């Protein structure tokens, strides 16, 4: 009997089963591509945010640059909202296509756990870390991005430090930082292996090398992020009695 699909096949000459089977590969590509863009974004984000280590003036100047101050007098925080919205959309897309990899029932989880014990393979452990950090980021990443979309004017050496110290956001940032660095580092490593980017003539050796580089990068980014967070907390602590007051350019002693 003719159904809708076979009629479409007759009319278009295309095989609908073939069309269907391409979907998982497309979704897989979507996950890799969105993950890669987000990982690159985070690498820049942690470096830019580390500008606080160079002083309040450096962080203020960079914030204003992102607000388009060279072109718009005084800067336009709406630019940050738009950027945060674009990143948030990618974040949702990436998470949305990733949920299909979560164990969908307790039985499936048990099967996975047994499998993991049997294999005790380091890549299975990496997968476990990815699932856990990804789950954490669902919530914490959304809180952070929502704040950045709705209060873009509250970014700066004092505004950010007040939020981190006086508004008690530092525990959230600490957990988010560890999760995002581990997730991004492991994600990039898995992308390199999956698509064989640097396999060259000796894939085994080059994969081991990629793993080492990923470990070094994760450590460096964690140290940089922790140093920045500690600096924001110190500034926030010193500024606690003047909570809400904004940084005035050129006022740094
Ligand atoms: C366009 C989007 C984003 C903007 C404008 C932005 C901006 C900021 C700013 C200004 C801070 C300093 C603290 C504060 O003011 O509250 C910060 C910290 C942080 N952001 Fe973002 N962010 C964005 C996206 C993301 C995403 C997608 C993630 C990860 C899911 C992320 C993770 C973090 C972490 C972990 C910290 C704290 C790191 C540390 O203190 O060392 N951010 N972000």
Short mmCIF file of C-alpha atoms and ligand atoms in Angstrom, two decimals:
data_model
loop_
_atom_site.label_atom_id
_atom_site.label_comp_id
_atom_site.label_asym_id
_atom_site.label_seq_id
_atom_site.Cartn_x
_atom_site.Cartn_y
_atom_site.Cartn_z
CA UNK A 1 0.00 0.00 0.00
CA UNK A 2 1.17 3.49 -0.76
CA UNK A 3 1.89 5.67 2.22
CA UNK A 4 3.02 9.30 2.39
CA UNK A 5 6.71 8.42 2.23
CA UNK A 6 6.43 6.12 -0.77
CA UNK A 7 4.38 8.76 -2.61
CA UNK A 8 7.12 11.32 -1.88
CA UNK A 9 9.67 8.80 -3.17
CA UNK A 10 7.71 8.28 -6.36
CA UNK A 11 7.35 12.01 -6.91
CA UNK A 12 10.88 13.08 -6.01
CA UNK A 13 12.79 9.96 -6.95
CA UNK A 14 14.53 10.10 -3.57
CA UNK A 15 14.81 7.21 -1.14
CA UNK A 16 13.24 8.34 2.15
CA UNK A 17 15.08 5.67 4.18
CA UNK A 18 18.38 7.08 2.96
CA UNK A 19 17.24 10.58 3.87
CA UNK A 20 16.36 9.44 7.38
CA UNK A 21 19.64 7.67 7.93
CA UNK A 22 21.61 10.85 7.27
CA UNK A 23 20.00 12.58 10.26
CA UNK A 24 22.20 11.10 13.06
CA UNK A 25 25.34 12.10 11.14
CA UNK A 26 23.99 15.64 10.69
CA UNK A 27 23.09 15.92 14.37
CA UNK A 28 26.53 14.61 15.26
CA UNK A 29 28.14 17.26 13.07
CA UNK A 30 25.92 19.95 14.63
CA UNK A 31 27.07 18.88 18.08
CA UNK A 32 30.75 18.92 17.09
CA UNK A 33 30.51 22.29 15.31
CA UNK A 34 28.56 24.05 18.10
CA UNK A 35 30.92 22.52 20.69
CA UNK A 36 33.99 23.72 18.80
CA UNK A 37 32.66 27.29 18.52
CA UNK A 38 31.74 27.32 22.23
CA UNK A 39 35.14 25.92 23.24
CA UNK A 40 36.96 28.61 21.22
CA UNK A 41 34.67 31.26 22.73
CA UNK A 42 35.47 30.05 26.27
CA UNK A 43 39.22 30.07 25.58
CA UNK A 44 39.01 33.75 24.63
CA UNK A 45 36.49 34.51 27.39
CA UNK A 46 38.75 33.28 30.21
CA UNK A 47 41.72 35.23 28.81
CA UNK A 48 39.70 38.47 28.41
CA UNK A 49 38.17 38.07 31.82
CA UNK A 50 41.71 37.60 33.19
CA UNK A 51 42.39 41.23 32.21
CA UNK A 52 41.47 42.01 35.85
CA UNK A 53 44.89 40.54 36.74
CA UNK A 54 46.45 43.48 34.89
CA UNK A 55 44.39 45.95 36.92
CA UNK A 56 40.95 47.58 37.10
CA UNK A 57 41.77 50.02 34.29
CA UNK A 58 42.67 47.14 31.92
CA UNK A 59 39.39 45.33 32.61
CA UNK A 60 37.41 48.57 32.29
CA UNK A 61 39.04 49.41 28.92
CA UNK A 62 38.35 45.92 27.56
CA UNK A 63 34.71 46.01 28.73
CA UNK A 64 34.19 49.36 27.00
CA UNK A 65 35.84 48.01 23.86
CA UNK A 66 33.28 45.18 23.75
CA UNK A 67 30.56 47.79 24.18
CA UNK A 68 31.86 49.37 20.97
CA UNK A 69 33.26 52.53 22.59
CA UNK A 70 35.68 53.26 19.73
CA UNK A 71 32.59 53.76 17.50
CA UNK A 72 29.82 54.67 19.94
CA UNK A 73 30.41 57.35 22.56
CA UNK A 74 30.19 55.89 26.07
CA UNK A 75 29.69 52.39 24.67
CA UNK A 76 26.46 50.42 24.16
CA UNK A 77 25.84 47.53 26.62
CA UNK A 78 23.13 46.21 24.28
CA UNK A 79 25.97 44.84 22.12
CA UNK A 80 26.87 42.53 25.04
CA UNK A 81 23.21 41.44 25.33
CA UNK A 82 23.14 40.52 21.65
CA UNK A 83 26.46 38.64 21.93
CA UNK A 84 25.21 36.81 25.04
CA UNK A 85 21.97 35.93 23.21
CA UNK A 86 23.93 34.44 20.27
CA UNK A 87 26.11 32.43 22.67
CA UNK A 88 23.04 31.36 24.64
CA UNK A 89 21.35 30.10 21.43
CA UNK A 90 24.45 28.05 20.58
CA UNK A 91 24.59 26.80 24.16
CA UNK A 92 20.95 25.63 23.98
CA UNK A 93 21.52 24.02 20.57
CA UNK A 94 24.63 22.21 21.83
CA UNK A 95 22.87 20.99 24.99
CA UNK A 96 19.75 20.07 23.01
CA UNK A 97 21.59 17.77 20.64
CA UNK A 98 23.71 16.38 23.49
CA UNK A 99 20.79 15.17 25.66
CA UNK A 100 20.33 12.22 23.34
CA UNK A 101 23.60 10.87 24.76
CA UNK A 102 22.42 10.97 28.38
CA UNK A 103 21.34 7.58 29.79
CA UNK A 104 17.56 7.87 29.41
CA UNK A 105 16.51 5.46 32.16
CA UNK A 106 17.88 3.95 35.34
CA UNK A 107 18.25 0.61 33.53
CA UNK A 108 20.27 2.22 30.79
CA UNK A 109 22.42 3.95 33.40
CA UNK A 110 23.01 0.60 35.16
CA UNK A 111 24.02 -0.99 31.87
CA UNK A 112 26.42 1.88 31.29
CA UNK A 113 27.88 1.56 34.81
CA UNK A 114 28.46 -2.20 34.37
CA UNK A 115 30.05 -1.56 31.01
CA UNK A 116 32.30 1.07 32.51
CA UNK A 117 33.51 -1.25 35.27
CA UNK A 118 34.21 -4.03 32.82
CA UNK A 119 36.16 -1.81 30.48
CA UNK A 120 37.53 0.69 32.98
CA UNK A 121 38.76 2.51 29.96
CA UNK A 122 40.00 6.06 30.38
CA UNK A 123 37.85 7.29 27.48
CA UNK A 124 34.73 5.95 29.25
CA UNK A 125 35.76 7.91 32.33
CA UNK A 126 36.15 11.01 30.18
CA UNK A 127 32.62 10.44 28.90
CA UNK A 128 31.38 10.28 32.49
CA UNK A 129 33.06 13.62 33.29
CA UNK A 130 31.49 15.13 30.13
CA UNK A 131 28.00 14.02 31.14
CA UNK A 132 28.39 15.31 34.73
CA UNK A 133 29.95 18.68 33.84
CA UNK A 134 27.46 19.12 30.99
CA UNK A 135 24.58 18.53 33.40
CA UNK A 136 25.98 21.12 35.86
CA UNK A 137 26.43 23.64 33.06
CA UNK A 138 22.79 23.28 31.97
CA UNK A 139 21.87 25.18 35.12
CA UNK A 140 24.85 27.34 36.02
CA UNK A 141 25.66 28.38 32.44
CA UNK A 142 22.02 29.45 31.99
CA UNK A 143 22.06 31.58 35.17
CA UNK A 144 25.26 33.33 34.05
CA UNK A 145 24.12 33.91 30.47
CA UNK A 146 20.72 35.20 31.60
CA UNK A 147 22.46 37.78 33.81
CA UNK A 148 24.74 38.82 30.96
CA UNK A 149 21.75 39.21 28.61
CA UNK A 150 19.60 41.19 31.03
CA UNK A 151 22.18 43.27 32.94
CA UNK A 152 24.96 43.96 30.44
CA UNK A 153 25.53 47.40 31.99
CA UNK A 154 26.63 45.72 35.24
CA UNK A 155 29.98 44.54 33.91
CA UNK A 156 33.16 46.22 35.05
CA UNK A 157 35.91 46.09 37.67
CA UNK A 158 33.60 47.11 40.55
CA UNK A 159 30.24 45.91 39.17
CA UNK A 160 31.60 42.39 38.47
CA UNK A 161 33.52 42.23 41.76
CA UNK A 162 30.46 43.36 43.75
CA UNK A 163 28.42 40.64 42.05
CA UNK A 164 31.07 38.00 42.74
CA UNK A 165 31.78 38.97 46.36
CA UNK A 166 28.81 40.86 47.85
CA UNK A 167 26.09 39.12 45.77
CA UNK A 168 27.71 35.79 46.65
CA UNK A 169 28.07 34.63 43.07
CA UNK A 170 31.58 33.25 43.64
CA UNK A 171 30.51 29.68 44.59
CA UNK A 172 28.53 29.48 41.34
CA UNK A 173 31.46 30.82 39.30
CA UNK A 174 33.87 28.42 41.00
CA UNK A 175 31.77 25.36 40.10
CA UNK A 176 31.02 26.75 36.61
CA UNK A 177 34.70 27.46 35.99
CA UNK A 178 35.83 23.93 36.90
CA UNK A 179 32.96 22.41 34.88
CA UNK A 180 33.47 24.52 31.77
CA UNK A 181 37.26 24.08 31.65
CA UNK A 182 37.03 20.30 32.09
CA UNK A 183 34.12 20.02 29.65
CA UNK A 184 35.78 22.23 27.04
CA UNK A 185 39.20 20.53 27.37
CA UNK A 186 37.81 16.99 27.19
CA UNK A 187 35.40 18.02 24.42
CA UNK A 188 38.21 19.42 22.27
CA UNK A 189 40.32 16.29 22.86
CA UNK A 190 37.42 14.06 21.84
CA UNK A 191 36.84 16.14 18.71
CA UNK A 192 40.49 15.77 17.73
CA UNK A 193 40.26 11.97 18.15
CA UNK A 194 36.84 11.66 16.51
CA UNK A 195 37.69 13.58 13.35
CA UNK A 196 41.36 12.49 13.32
CA UNK A 197 42.55 16.11 12.95
CA UNK A 198 46.18 15.61 13.90
CA UNK A 199 46.50 11.87 13.24
CA UNK A 200 49.22 12.30 10.61
CA UNK A 201 51.42 9.29 9.90
CA UNK A 202 51.52 8.02 13.46
CA UNK A 203 47.97 8.38 14.89
CA UNK A 204 48.73 6.58 18.16
CA UNK A 205 51.66 8.83 19.06
CA UNK A 206 49.89 11.97 17.92
CA UNK A 207 46.80 11.10 19.96
CA UNK A 208 48.94 10.67 23.06
CA UNK A 209 50.51 14.03 22.28
CA UNK A 210 47.06 15.65 21.89
CA UNK A 211 46.06 14.22 25.25
CA UNK A 212 49.11 15.76 26.92
CA UNK A 213 48.48 19.15 25.28
CA UNK A 214 44.82 19.02 26.40
CA UNK A 215 45.91 18.30 29.99
CA UNK A 216 48.38 21.22 29.99
CA UNK A 217 45.73 23.57 28.54
CA UNK A 218 43.11 22.51 31.09
CA UNK A 219 45.60 23.12 33.94
CA UNK A 220 46.66 26.52 32.59
CA UNK A 221 43.07 27.67 32.03
CA UNK A 222 42.03 26.49 35.48
CA UNK A 223 44.92 28.40 37.09
CA UNK A 224 44.16 31.55 35.08
CA UNK A 225 40.43 31.34 35.91
CA UNK A 226 41.08 30.75 39.61
CA UNK A 227 43.55 33.65 39.76
CA UNK A 228 40.97 35.96 38.12
CA UNK A 229 38.20 34.80 40.45
CA UNK A 230 40.42 35.40 43.48
CA UNK A 231 41.23 38.91 42.19
CA UNK A 232 37.53 39.77 41.66
CA UNK A 233 36.86 38.54 45.20
CA UNK A 234 39.66 40.65 46.67
CA UNK A 235 38.38 43.77 44.85
CA UNK A 236 34.80 42.95 45.90
CA UNK A 237 35.87 42.56 49.53
CA UNK A 238 37.72 45.89 49.55
CA UNK A 239 34.75 47.54 47.80
CA UNK A 240 32.02 46.03 50.02
CA UNK A 241 31.22 49.30 51.84
CA UNK A 242 30.85 51.14 48.53
CA UNK A 243 28.69 48.39 46.95
CA UNK A 244 27.02 49.62 43.76
CA UNK A 245 29.48 52.43 43.09
CA UNK A 246 30.94 52.22 39.57
CA UNK A 247 34.57 52.40 38.54
CA UNK A 248 35.67 55.81 37.24
CA UNK A 249 38.27 55.51 34.46
CA UNK A 250 41.68 56.83 35.41
CA UNK A 251 40.90 56.58 39.15
CA UNK A 252 43.08 53.54 39.83
CA UNK A 253 45.89 54.36 42.22
C1 LIG B 1 28.50 36.51 25.58
C2 LIG B 1 28.39 35.72 26.62
C3 LIG B 1 29.13 35.95 27.92
C4 LIG B 1 29.48 37.11 28.52
C5 LIG B 1 29.20 38.53 28.07
C6 LIG B 1 30.19 36.77 29.74
C7 LIG B 1 30.74 37.68 30.64
C8 LIG B 1 31.36 37.37 31.83
C9 LIG B 1 31.84 38.33 32.78
C10 LIG B 1 31.74 39.84 32.64
C11 LIG B 1 32.39 37.64 33.81
C12 LIG B 1 33.02 38.24 35.09
C13 LIG B 1 32.11 38.06 36.27
C14 LIG B 1 30.83 38.88 36.21
O1 LIG B 1 30.83 40.05 35.79
O2 LIG B 1 29.79 38.34 36.62
C15 LIG B 1 32.28 36.25 33.49
C16 LIG B 1 32.75 35.20 34.26
C17 LIG B 1 32.64 33.88 33.93
N1 LIG B 1 32.01 33.34 32.85
FE1 LIG B 1 31.13 34.36 31.36
N2 LIG B 1 30.25 35.40 29.84
C18 LIG B 1 29.63 34.87 28.75
C19 LIG B 1 29.46 33.52 28.45
C20 LIG B 1 29.90 32.50 29.25
C21 LIG B 1 29.66 31.09 28.98
C22 LIG B 1 28.90 30.53 27.78
C23 LIG B 1 30.25 30.40 29.99
C24 LIG B 1 30.28 28.93 30.22
C25 LIG B 1 29.23 28.17 30.12
C26 LIG B 1 30.87 31.37 30.90
C27 LIG B 1 31.57 31.06 32.03
C28 LIG B 1 32.11 31.97 32.91
C29 LIG B 1 32.85 31.61 34.10
C30 LIG B 1 33.20 30.19 34.54
C31 LIG B 1 33.21 32.80 34.73
C32 LIG B 1 34.02 32.95 36.01
C33 LIG B 1 35.45 32.60 35.68
C34 LIG B 1 36.44 33.13 36.69
O3 LIG B 1 36.06 33.86 37.58
O4 LIG B 1 37.62 32.87 36.51
N3 LIG B 1 30.63 32.62 30.41
N4 LIG B 1 31.63 36.10 32.28
#
